Coordinates of C-alpha atoms and ligand atoms in Angstrom, one line a residue:
M157 CA 0.0 0.0 0.0
S158 CA 0.9 3.4 -1.2
K159 CA 2.5 5.5 1.9
N160 CA 2.3 9.7 1.7
I161 CA 4.7 11.6 3.0
L162 CA 3.9 15.0 3.9
I163 CA 7.2 17.8 3.8
L164 CA 6.8 20.8 5.7
P165 CA 10.0 23.4 5.0
G166 CA 8.8 25.7 7.3
D167 CA 11.3 28.7 7.3
G168 CA 14.8 29.8 7.9
I169 CA 17.0 27.2 7.0
G170 CA 14.2 24.5 6.9
P171 CA 13.9 24.8 3.4
E172 CA 17.5 24.0 2.1
I173 CA 18.2 21.1 5.1
V174 CA 14.7 19.7 4.2
E175 CA 15.9 19.8 0.1
Q176 CA 18.8 17.4 1.3
A177 CA 16.4 14.8 3.5
V178 CA 14.2 14.7 0.2
K179 CA 17.0 13.8 -2.4
V180 CA 18.0 11.3 0.3
L181 CA 14.3 10.0 0.2
E182 CA 14.0 10.2 -3.5
A183 CA 17.7 7.8 -3.5
V184 CA 16.0 5.0 -1.0
R185 CA 12.9 5.1 -2.6
Q186 CA 14.5 4.0 -5.8
K187 CA 17.2 1.7 -4.5
F188 CA 14.5 -0.4 -2.1
S189 CA 11.6 0.3 -4.5
L190 CA 9.5 2.1 -2.2
D191 CA 5.9 3.0 -2.6
I192 CA 6.0 6.6 -1.6
T193 CA 4.0 9.7 -2.7
T194 CA 5.2 13.0 -1.3
D195 CA 2.9 16.4 -0.7
R196 CA 4.3 19.8 0.2
A197 CA 2.5 22.5 2.3
L198 CA 3.2 25.8 4.0
V199 CA 3.8 25.7 7.7
G200 CA 5.2 28.8 10.1
G201 CA 6.0 31.7 9.3
A202 CA 6.0 31.0 5.6
A203 CA 2.3 30.4 6.1
Y204 CA 1.5 33.4 8.1
D205 CA 3.0 35.1 5.0
A206 CA 1.2 33.4 2.5
E207 CA -2.0 33.1 4.3
G208 CA -2.4 34.7 7.4
D209 CA -1.8 31.8 9.8
P210 CA 1.4 29.6 10.9
L211 CA -0.8 26.2 10.4
P212 CA -3.5 27.0 8.0
E213 CA -6.4 24.4 7.6
S214 CA -5.2 23.2 4.3
T215 CA -1.8 22.1 6.2
L216 CA -3.4 20.7 8.8
E217 CA -6.0 18.3 6.8
K218 CA -3.2 17.6 4.5
A219 CA -1.1 16.4 8.0
R220 CA -4.2 14.6 9.3
Q221 CA -4.1 12.2 6.1
A222 CA -0.3 12.0 5.7
D223 CA 1.0 8.8 7.1
A224 CA 4.3 10.5 8.2
I225 CA 5.4 14.1 7.9
L226 CA 8.7 15.4 7.5
F227 CA 9.4 19.1 9.3
G228 CA 12.2 21.5 9.0
S229 CA 12.1 24.2 10.9
I230 CA 10.0 27.3 11.8
G231 CA 10.4 30.8 13.3
G232 CA 12.8 33.9 12.6
P233 CA 13.1 37.6 13.7
K234 CA 10.6 38.9 11.1
W235 CA 7.4 37.3 13.2
D236 CA 8.6 37.8 16.4
A237 CA 6.4 40.7 17.0
I238 CA 3.2 39.8 15.4
E239 CA 0.2 38.9 17.6
R240 CA 1.2 35.8 19.7
D241 CA -1.4 33.6 18.5
K242 CA -0.2 33.8 14.9
R243 CA 3.5 33.5 15.3
P244 CA 5.1 30.7 13.4
E245 CA 5.9 28.8 17.2
R246 CA 2.6 28.1 17.7
G247 CA 1.7 26.9 14.3
L248 CA 4.1 24.0 15.8
L249 CA 2.4 23.9 18.7
R250 CA -1.0 23.4 17.2
L251 CA 0.3 20.6 14.9
R252 CA 1.4 18.5 17.3
S253 CA -1.5 19.3 19.7
S254 CA -3.8 18.5 17.0
L255 CA -2.3 15.8 15.8
G256 CA -1.7 14.2 19.6
L257 CA 1.8 13.6 18.7
F258 CA 2.8 13.4 22.9
A259 CA 5.9 11.2 22.2
N260 CA 8.8 13.0 21.4
L261 CA 11.6 11.2 21.1
R262 CA 15.1 12.4 21.1
P263 CA 18.1 10.4 21.0
A264 CA 21.7 12.0 21.4
I265 CA 23.8 9.7 19.9
L266 CA 27.8 10.8 19.4
F267 CA 29.4 9.4 16.2
P268 CA 32.9 8.2 16.8
Q269 CA 34.3 10.7 13.9
L270 CA 32.4 13.4 15.9
A271 CA 34.4 13.0 19.3
D272 CA 36.7 16.0 18.8
A273 CA 33.9 18.1 18.0
S274 CA 32.2 17.6 21.0
S275 CA 32.9 20.5 23.6
L276 CA 33.7 17.9 26.2
K277 CA 36.7 15.7 26.4
P278 CA 36.6 12.5 24.3
E279 CA 36.8 10.1 26.6
V280 CA 33.4 11.9 28.1
V281 CA 31.2 11.7 25.3
S282 CA 32.8 8.4 23.4
G283 CA 30.1 5.9 22.9
L284 CA 27.5 8.4 23.7
D285 CA 23.8 6.9 23.3
I286 CA 21.0 8.8 25.0
L287 CA 17.5 9.0 24.1
I288 CA 15.3 11.5 25.7
V289 CA 12.0 10.9 26.0
R290 CA 10.0 14.3 25.9
E291 CA 6.0 14.8 27.0
L292 CA 5.0 16.5 24.0
T293 CA 1.3 18.2 24.0
G294 CA 1.3 18.8 28.0
G295 CA 2.7 20.6 30.7
I296 CA 3.6 24.5 30.7
Y297 CA 3.3 24.4 27.0
F298 CA -0.3 24.5 26.7
G299 CA -1.8 24.1 30.2
E300 CA -4.3 27.1 31.2
P301 CA -4.5 29.8 32.4
R302 CA -1.6 31.5 30.8
G303 CA -1.2 35.1 29.5
I304 CA -0.1 38.4 30.4
R305 CA -2.9 40.5 32.3
E306 CA -2.5 43.7 34.4
E307 CA -2.5 43.7 38.0
N308 CA -2.0 46.8 40.4
G309 CA -0.6 48.9 37.6
E310 CA 1.5 46.6 36.3
R311 CA 1.9 43.3 33.7
V312 CA 2.3 40.1 35.1
G313 CA 3.1 37.0 32.9
F314 CA 1.7 33.6 34.1
N315 CA 1.5 30.0 32.7
T316 CA 0.6 27.1 34.0
D317 CA 2.3 23.9 34.7
V318 CA -0.3 20.7 34.6
Y319 CA 0.3 16.8 33.7
A320 CA -2.9 14.2 34.2
E321 CA -1.9 11.2 35.4
S322 CA -3.2 9.4 32.1
E323 CA -0.7 11.7 30.3
I324 CA 1.9 10.6 32.9
R325 CA 1.0 7.3 32.1
R326 CA 1.2 7.2 28.9
I327 CA 4.7 8.7 28.0
A328 CA 5.9 6.8 31.0
R329 CA 4.7 3.7 28.8
V330 CA 6.5 4.7 25.7
A331 CA 9.9 5.5 27.8
F332 CA 10.0 2.0 29.6
E333 CA 9.0 0.2 26.4
L334 CA 11.9 2.1 24.8
A335 CA 14.3 0.8 27.8
Q336 CA 13.5 -2.1 27.6
V337 CA 14.5 -2.9 24.3
R338 CA 17.8 -0.2 25.0
G339 CA 20.0 -0.3 27.5
K340 CA 17.5 -1.1 30.2
R341 CA 17.9 1.7 32.7
L342 CA 15.0 4.6 32.8
C343 CA 15.5 8.0 34.7
S344 CA 12.7 10.2 35.0
I345 CA 13.1 13.8 35.4
D346 CA 11.4 16.3 37.5
K347 CA 11.7 18.9 40.2
A348 CA 9.8 17.4 42.9
N349 CA 11.0 18.9 45.6
V350 CA 9.2 21.7 44.8
L351 CA 6.4 21.4 42.0
E352 CA 3.5 19.5 42.8
V353 CA 3.0 18.7 39.4
T354 CA 6.3 16.7 39.0
E355 CA 5.6 15.3 42.8
L356 CA 2.9 13.4 41.0
W357 CA 5.0 12.8 37.7
R358 CA 7.4 10.9 40.0
E359 CA 4.5 9.0 42.3
I360 CA 3.5 7.5 38.9
V361 CA 6.5 6.7 37.4
T362 CA 7.3 4.8 40.6
E363 CA 4.4 2.9 40.4
M364 CA 4.5 1.8 37.0
A365 CA 8.1 0.5 37.7
S366 CA 7.0 -2.8 39.3
D367 CA 5.1 -3.4 35.8
Y368 CA 8.8 -3.5 34.1
P369 CA 10.9 -5.6 36.4
D370 CA 13.6 -5.6 33.8
V371 CA 14.0 -1.6 33.4
D372 CA 16.4 -0.2 36.1
V373 CA 14.4 3.0 37.1
S374 CA 15.8 6.2 38.8
H375 CA 14.9 9.9 39.1
M376 CA 16.7 12.9 39.3
Y377 CA 15.8 16.7 40.0
V378 CA 15.9 18.5 36.5
D379 CA 19.1 20.9 37.9
N380 CA 21.1 17.8 38.9
A381 CA 20.4 16.4 35.4
A382 CA 21.6 19.2 33.6
M383 CA 24.9 19.1 35.7
Q384 CA 25.2 15.5 35.3
L385 CA 24.7 15.3 31.5
V386 CA 27.8 17.8 31.2
R387 CA 29.7 15.8 33.9
A388 CA 29.1 12.1 33.1
P389 CA 26.8 11.7 30.3
K390 CA 27.1 7.9 30.0
Q391 CA 24.9 7.6 32.9
F392 CA 22.1 7.6 30.8
D393 CA 20.3 5.3 28.9
V394 CA 16.3 6.4 28.2
M395 CA 15.6 9.9 30.3
V396 CA 11.9 10.8 30.4
T397 CA 10.6 14.2 31.3
G398 CA 8.1 16.5 31.2
N399 CA 7.6 19.1 28.1
L400 CA 9.7 22.4 29.1
F401 CA 13.0 20.2 31.0
G402 CA 12.7 18.2 28.0
D403 CA 13.1 21.2 25.4
I404 CA 16.0 22.5 28.1
L405 CA 17.9 18.9 28.5
S406 CA 17.5 17.4 24.8
D407 CA 19.3 20.7 23.5
E408 CA 22.1 20.5 26.4
A409 CA 22.4 16.7 25.2
A410 CA 22.7 17.5 21.5
M411 CA 25.3 19.8 22.3
L412 CA 27.7 16.9 23.6
T413 CA 27.1 15.1 20.2
G414 CA 29.2 17.8 18.5
S415 CA 26.4 19.8 17.5
I416 CA 23.1 20.6 17.4
G417 CA 22.6 20.2 13.8
M418 CA 23.5 16.8 14.4
L419 CA 20.1 15.8 16.6
P420 CA 16.8 14.1 15.1
S421 CA 13.7 13.8 16.7
A422 CA 10.4 12.0 16.4
S423 CA 7.3 13.1 17.8
L424 CA 4.5 10.3 18.0
D425 CA 0.9 9.6 18.1
E426 CA -0.5 6.0 19.7
N427 CA -0.1 4.4 16.9
R428 CA 3.3 5.4 15.8
K429 CA 2.2 8.3 13.1
G430 CA 4.6 10.7 13.4
L431 CA 6.2 14.1 12.8
Y432 CA 9.8 13.8 12.1
E433 CA 12.2 17.1 12.5
P434 CA 15.7 18.6 13.4
C435 CA 15.6 19.4 17.2
H436 CA 17.8 22.7 15.8
G437 CA 15.9 25.6 15.0
S438 CA 15.2 27.6 11.8
A439 CA 18.8 29.2 12.4
P440 CA 17.6 32.4 10.5
D441 CA 21.0 34.0 11.0
I442 CA 22.9 31.5 8.6
A443 CA 19.6 30.8 6.5
G444 CA 19.9 30.6 2.4
Q445 CA 23.7 30.7 2.7
D446 CA 24.8 27.0 1.9
I447 CA 26.2 26.3 5.3
A448 CA 23.7 24.5 7.7
N449 CA 24.1 20.7 8.7
P450 CA 21.4 18.8 7.3
L451 CA 22.3 15.8 9.0
A452 CA 19.9 16.1 11.7
T453 CA 17.0 16.0 8.9
I454 CA 18.1 13.2 6.9
M455 CA 18.5 11.0 10.5
S456 CA 15.2 12.5 11.1
L457 CA 14.1 11.0 7.9
A458 CA 15.8 7.7 8.6
M459 CA 13.7 7.8 12.2
L460 CA 10.2 8.5 9.8
M461 CA 11.4 5.0 8.0
R462 CA 11.8 3.3 11.4
Y463 CA 9.2 4.1 13.2
S464 CA 6.5 5.4 11.2
L465 CA 6.8 2.8 7.9
N466 CA 8.3 0.4 9.9
R467 CA 11.6 0.0 7.7
V468 CA 14.4 -0.7 9.9
D469 CA 16.0 -2.0 6.9
V470 CA 15.9 1.8 5.0
A471 CA 16.7 3.5 8.5
D472 CA 19.9 1.6 8.8
A473 CA 20.9 2.5 5.2
I474 CA 20.2 6.2 5.7
E475 CA 22.8 6.2 9.2
L476 CA 25.2 4.0 7.6
A477 CA 25.1 6.4 4.6
V478 CA 25.3 9.6 7.5
E479 CA 28.4 7.3 9.1
K480 CA 30.2 6.5 5.9
V481 CA 30.1 10.6 5.3
L482 CA 31.3 11.3 8.1
E483 CA 34.3 9.0 8.0
S484 CA 35.2 10.6 4.7
G485 CA 35.7 13.4 6.3
L486 CA 33.2 16.0 4.8
R487 CA 32.0 18.6 7.5
T488 CA 29.8 21.5 7.5
A489 CA 31.3 24.5 9.6
D490 CA 29.1 23.5 12.5
I491 CA 31.3 20.1 12.8
L492 CA 34.3 20.8 11.4
T493 CA 37.8 20.0 12.9
E494 CA 41.5 19.9 11.8
G495 CA 42.0 17.8 8.9
C496 CA 38.3 17.8 7.4
E497 CA 36.8 18.8 4.5
K498 CA 34.7 21.6 4.8
V499 CA 31.3 21.3 3.0
G500 CA 28.0 23.1 2.2
T501 CA 24.6 22.1 3.1
D502 CA 23.8 20.8 -0.8
A503 CA 27.2 19.0 -1.3
M504 CA 26.5 17.1 2.5
G505 CA 23.0 15.8 0.9
D506 CA 24.8 14.9 -2.3
A507 CA 27.4 13.2 -0.4
V508 CA 24.8 11.1 2.0
V509 CA 23.1 10.1 -1.7
R510 CA 25.9 9.0 -2.7
M511 CA 27.2 6.8 -0.1
L512 CA 23.6 5.4 -0.5
S513 CA 24.3 4.1 -4.0
Ligands
LIG537 C1 11.7 22.4 19.9 C2 11.3 23.8 19.9 C3 10.3 24.0 19.6 C4 9.9 23.8 21.3 C5 9.9 25.7 19.7 C6 10.3 25.9 18.4 C7 8.5 25.9 19.8 O1 12.6 24.5 20.8 O2 11.4 21.5 19.2 O3 12.8 21.9 20.4 O4 9.7 24.5 22.1 O5 9.4 22.6 21.6
LIG538 MG1 13.7 23.3 21.8

């Protein structure tokens, strides 16, 4: 049965990095005779400019129909001052929430070839393989009430951090199950010493642990986790946490791997339908200059093959091609180290395609 992939390039470097992943998609489609159709739509600032809405109804409808979505990045200074509900970020959040994409998988894996590009010593990061499981449709990102109001003659900003038991359970289940097929260690990150919402989080995860006797469960406060990630990151296997802590810790973990330009992600619903996007942002400062690293997006395509299309073989082939390119010494500027050859976005995409055939 033919599978449909919706491509949402977005803003900033989004279009140029997605273009590289599309080249790779084309290459694997031929190599593996995949029955795949693609469609495209606007999202983020590009959609706002064209239609006055960062997530037009037509884009959402296509997203609902698709088997999987490949997403670039959204946002930029151009749209920072517009009405809050129309900002590009809101489009992405609405897309995640409308599609029920509650499980965000962010693997931070260090390619041995990039050990020198990491800001940490090679021995601290070599062999690093962490999976951050971030809750993506709840918590303070979506909690009500929220806003900025006038109180006693000044403005007061407020948000609400809220998780229902069922929301904690379903994300914890995903994390436990992934831990079972990896290193069998799960660390749940919270701030249970201060925030009631995460006190409940810890209680539920503790309760569930007895259903997964093969998984070794631990708990850590988020401040300590942030510190441990740069002190001794290899102590972690799977980390599970809420929306905001996951946002922060995944950027930190990304940097351990040499560059945030290397970190892919999958955002899955209950049925493993998913949206796949690099963890990094739209980097407007380098957009259109052919210098952005497309590898996070290309590896997001690999995750798409693995999780939504059930093609582990194709996913493996893409990841191997990326590794071979790194082995051959090609680097985009963000991961460049001495003795390597600097290439642009487009050339990096071509190199991955070449290694595939
Ligand atoms: C991410 C991004 C988004 C988030 C922004 C662009 C809304 O930082 O995917 O990590 O905060 O979730
Ligand atoms: Mg982020």
